[in-house]
Short mmCIF file of C-alpha atoms in Angstrom, two decimals:
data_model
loop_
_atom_site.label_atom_id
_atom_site.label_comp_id
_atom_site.label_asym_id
_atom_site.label_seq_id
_atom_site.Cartn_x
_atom_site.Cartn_y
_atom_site.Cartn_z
CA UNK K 1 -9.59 26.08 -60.47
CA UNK K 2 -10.61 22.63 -60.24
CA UNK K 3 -14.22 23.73 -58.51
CA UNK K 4 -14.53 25.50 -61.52
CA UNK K 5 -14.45 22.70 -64.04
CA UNK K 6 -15.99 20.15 -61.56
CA UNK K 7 -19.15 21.84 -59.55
CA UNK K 8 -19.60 18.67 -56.52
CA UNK K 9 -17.59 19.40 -53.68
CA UNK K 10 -18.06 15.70 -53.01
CA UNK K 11 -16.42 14.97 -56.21
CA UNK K 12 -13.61 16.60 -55.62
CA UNK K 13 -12.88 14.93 -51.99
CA UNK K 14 -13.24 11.49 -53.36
CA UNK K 15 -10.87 12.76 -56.01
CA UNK K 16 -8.63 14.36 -53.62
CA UNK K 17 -9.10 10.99 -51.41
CA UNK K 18 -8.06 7.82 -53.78
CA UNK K 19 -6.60 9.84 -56.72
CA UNK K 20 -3.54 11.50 -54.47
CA UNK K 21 -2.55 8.03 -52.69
CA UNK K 22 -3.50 4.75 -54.56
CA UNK K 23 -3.44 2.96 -51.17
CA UNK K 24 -6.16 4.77 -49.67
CA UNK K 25 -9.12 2.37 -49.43
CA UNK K 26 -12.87 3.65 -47.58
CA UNK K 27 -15.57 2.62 -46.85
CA UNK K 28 -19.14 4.69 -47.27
CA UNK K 29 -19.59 5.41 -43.18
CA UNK K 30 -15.91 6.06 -43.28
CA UNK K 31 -16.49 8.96 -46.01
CA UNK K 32 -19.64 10.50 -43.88
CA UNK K 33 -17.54 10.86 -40.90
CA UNK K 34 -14.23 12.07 -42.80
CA UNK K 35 -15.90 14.73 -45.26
CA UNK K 36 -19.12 15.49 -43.39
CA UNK K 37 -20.81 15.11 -46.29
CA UNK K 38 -24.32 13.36 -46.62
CA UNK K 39 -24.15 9.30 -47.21
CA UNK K 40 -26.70 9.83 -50.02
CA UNK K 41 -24.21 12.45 -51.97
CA UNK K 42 -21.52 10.19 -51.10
CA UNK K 43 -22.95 6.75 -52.59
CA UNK K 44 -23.59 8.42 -55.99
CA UNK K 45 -20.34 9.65 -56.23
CA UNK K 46 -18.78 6.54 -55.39
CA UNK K 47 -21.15 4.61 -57.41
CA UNK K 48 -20.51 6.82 -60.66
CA UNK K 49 -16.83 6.65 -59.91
CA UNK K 50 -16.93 2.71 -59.57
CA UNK K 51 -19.46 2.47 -62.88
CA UNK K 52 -16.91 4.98 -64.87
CA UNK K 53 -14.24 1.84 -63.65
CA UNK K 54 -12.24 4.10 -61.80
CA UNK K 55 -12.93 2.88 -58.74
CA UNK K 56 -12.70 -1.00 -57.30
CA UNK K 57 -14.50 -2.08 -54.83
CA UNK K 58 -14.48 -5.48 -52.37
CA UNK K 59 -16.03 -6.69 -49.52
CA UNK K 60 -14.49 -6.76 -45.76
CA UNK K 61 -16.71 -8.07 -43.43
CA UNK K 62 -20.50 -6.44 -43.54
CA UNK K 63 -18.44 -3.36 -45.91
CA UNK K 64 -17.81 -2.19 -48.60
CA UNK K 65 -14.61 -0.58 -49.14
CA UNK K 66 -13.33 1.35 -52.13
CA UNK K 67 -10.07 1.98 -53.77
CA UNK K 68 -8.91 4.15 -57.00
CA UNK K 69 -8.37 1.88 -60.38
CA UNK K 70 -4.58 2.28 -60.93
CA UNK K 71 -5.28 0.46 -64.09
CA UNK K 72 -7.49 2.77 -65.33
CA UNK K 73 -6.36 4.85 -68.42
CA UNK K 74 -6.93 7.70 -66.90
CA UNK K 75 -5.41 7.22 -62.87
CA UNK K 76 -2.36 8.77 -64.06
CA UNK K 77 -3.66 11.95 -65.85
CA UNK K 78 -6.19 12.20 -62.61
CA UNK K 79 -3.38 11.71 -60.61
CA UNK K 80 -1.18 14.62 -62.11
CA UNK K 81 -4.02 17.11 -62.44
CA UNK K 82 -4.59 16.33 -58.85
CA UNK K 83 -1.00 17.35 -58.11
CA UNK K 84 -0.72 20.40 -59.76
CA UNK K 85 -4.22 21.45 -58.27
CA UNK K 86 -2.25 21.15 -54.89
CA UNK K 87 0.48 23.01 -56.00
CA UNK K 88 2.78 19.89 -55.85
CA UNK K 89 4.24 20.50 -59.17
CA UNK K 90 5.23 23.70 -58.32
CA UNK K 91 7.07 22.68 -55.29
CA UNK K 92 9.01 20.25 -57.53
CA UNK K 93 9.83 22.46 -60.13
CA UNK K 94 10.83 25.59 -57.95
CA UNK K 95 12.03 23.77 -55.43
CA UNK K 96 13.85 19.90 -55.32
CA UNK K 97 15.38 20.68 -58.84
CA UNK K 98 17.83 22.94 -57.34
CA UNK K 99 18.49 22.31 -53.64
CA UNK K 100 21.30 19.74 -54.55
CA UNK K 101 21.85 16.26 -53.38
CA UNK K 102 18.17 15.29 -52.60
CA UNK K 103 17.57 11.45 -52.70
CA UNK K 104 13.74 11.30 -52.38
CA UNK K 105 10.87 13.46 -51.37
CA UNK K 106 7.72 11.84 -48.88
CA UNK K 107 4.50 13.92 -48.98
CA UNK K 108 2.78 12.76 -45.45
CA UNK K 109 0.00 14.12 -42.77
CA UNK K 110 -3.12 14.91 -44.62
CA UNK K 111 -2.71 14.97 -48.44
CA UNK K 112 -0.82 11.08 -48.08
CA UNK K 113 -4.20 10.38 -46.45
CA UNK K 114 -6.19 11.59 -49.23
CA UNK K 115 -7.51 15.00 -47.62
CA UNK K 116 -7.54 18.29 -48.71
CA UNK K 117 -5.29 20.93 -46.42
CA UNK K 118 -4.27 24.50 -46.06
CA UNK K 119 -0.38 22.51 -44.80
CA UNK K 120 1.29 20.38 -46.87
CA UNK K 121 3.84 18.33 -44.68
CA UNK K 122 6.82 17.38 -46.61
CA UNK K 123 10.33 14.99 -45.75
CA UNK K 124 13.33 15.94 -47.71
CA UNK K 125 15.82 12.90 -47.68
CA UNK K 126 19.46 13.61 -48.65
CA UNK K 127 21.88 16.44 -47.69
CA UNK K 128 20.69 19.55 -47.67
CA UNK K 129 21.10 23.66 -47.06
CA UNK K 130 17.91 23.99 -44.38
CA UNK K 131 18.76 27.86 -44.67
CA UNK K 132 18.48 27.58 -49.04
CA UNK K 133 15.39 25.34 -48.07
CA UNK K 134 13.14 27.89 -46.31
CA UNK K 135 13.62 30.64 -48.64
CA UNK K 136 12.86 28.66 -51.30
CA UNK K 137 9.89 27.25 -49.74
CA UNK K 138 8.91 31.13 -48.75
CA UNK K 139 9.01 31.74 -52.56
CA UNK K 140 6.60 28.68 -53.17
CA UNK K 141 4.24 29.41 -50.77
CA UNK K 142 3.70 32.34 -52.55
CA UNK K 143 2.61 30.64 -55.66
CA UNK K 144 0.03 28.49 -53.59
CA UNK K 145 -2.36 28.88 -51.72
CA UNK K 146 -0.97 26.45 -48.90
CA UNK K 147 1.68 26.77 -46.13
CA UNK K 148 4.69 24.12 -46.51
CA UNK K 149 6.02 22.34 -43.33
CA UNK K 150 9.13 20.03 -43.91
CA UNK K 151 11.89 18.37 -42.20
CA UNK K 152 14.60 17.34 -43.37
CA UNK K 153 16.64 13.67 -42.86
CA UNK K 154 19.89 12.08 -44.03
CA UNK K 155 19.61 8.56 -45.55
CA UNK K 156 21.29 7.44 -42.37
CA UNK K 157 18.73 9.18 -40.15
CA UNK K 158 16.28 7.21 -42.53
CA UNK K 159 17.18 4.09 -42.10
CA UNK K 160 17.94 4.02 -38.61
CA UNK K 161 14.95 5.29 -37.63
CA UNK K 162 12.71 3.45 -39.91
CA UNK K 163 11.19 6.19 -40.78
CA UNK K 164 9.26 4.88 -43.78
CA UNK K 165 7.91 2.03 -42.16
CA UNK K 166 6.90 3.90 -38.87
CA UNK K 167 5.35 6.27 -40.57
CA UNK K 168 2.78 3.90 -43.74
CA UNK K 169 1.20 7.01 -44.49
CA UNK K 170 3.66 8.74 -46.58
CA UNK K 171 3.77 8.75 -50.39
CA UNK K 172 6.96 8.87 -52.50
CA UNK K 173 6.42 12.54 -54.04
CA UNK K 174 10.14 12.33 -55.99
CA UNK K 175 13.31 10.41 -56.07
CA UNK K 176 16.77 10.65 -57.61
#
């Protein structure tokens, strides 16, 4: 749906890229390698993205790196159509609301990086059915047009392992 309203393919990665994880900072060499994409397509993107002011940019040695403007009116509206263009908001609404005693929800491997997937990796934190899980994620995946991997860790399991901090490229997709 969203290639229909927005016709650049290059558009939508650098959408896909700072809009999903606020974090996520490039650089233009960065981008070529990443999305295969020409530099040329990729500067006027970046440059009509940072002109708009919804991109920042700043210097880091002989680079230039880029990062989505959180403080832009419209990061969070980006940010949500994003989501649902993922399928994200159906996973929340068919599928956290009624497993039970979930304490927070990590999207990592490529969408925390910013990249479009076929897989979205997911960690459920809290005590859960695994058996309730899968069929519920069978019944997402359905609705999507993406496969769902997950695993599944108690808040002990968290914090002993350090998950969150082992692992920087996570975003925090839902909490209780």
């Amino acid at each position: 749906m969203l290639e229909t309203l927005i016709s650049s393919k290059t558009r939508i990665k650098l959408l896909l890229k700072f809009f999903l994880n606020s974090k996520a900072t490039s650089y233009l060499r960065g981008l070529e390698a990443e999305f295969g994409d020409s530099t040329n397509a990729i500067r006027i993107e970046l440059n009509r993205f940072e002109k708009a002011g919804m991109l920042t940019s700043f210097l880091k040695g002989n680079k230039k790196y880029f990062r989505a403007n959180t403080d832009h009116p419209l990061y969070n509206d980006m940010h949500n159509l994003l989501l649902k263009y993922i399928g994200f908001d159906k996973i929340i609404d068919t599928v956290i609301e009624k497993l039970g005693d979930v304490k927070r929800v990590y999207v990592t491997g490529a969408f925390a990086l910013g990249l479009d997937d076929n897989v979205i990796d997911l960690v459920f934190v809290g005590d859960l059915n695994n058996n309730y899980l899968a069929s519920l994620v069978e019944k997402v995946e359905k609705h999507i047009p993406r496969r769902i991997r997950y695993i599944i860790f108690t808040e002990v399991e968290m914090e002993k392992n350090k998950w969150v901090e082992q692992n920087g490229n996570c975003i925090l997709l839902w909490e209780s």
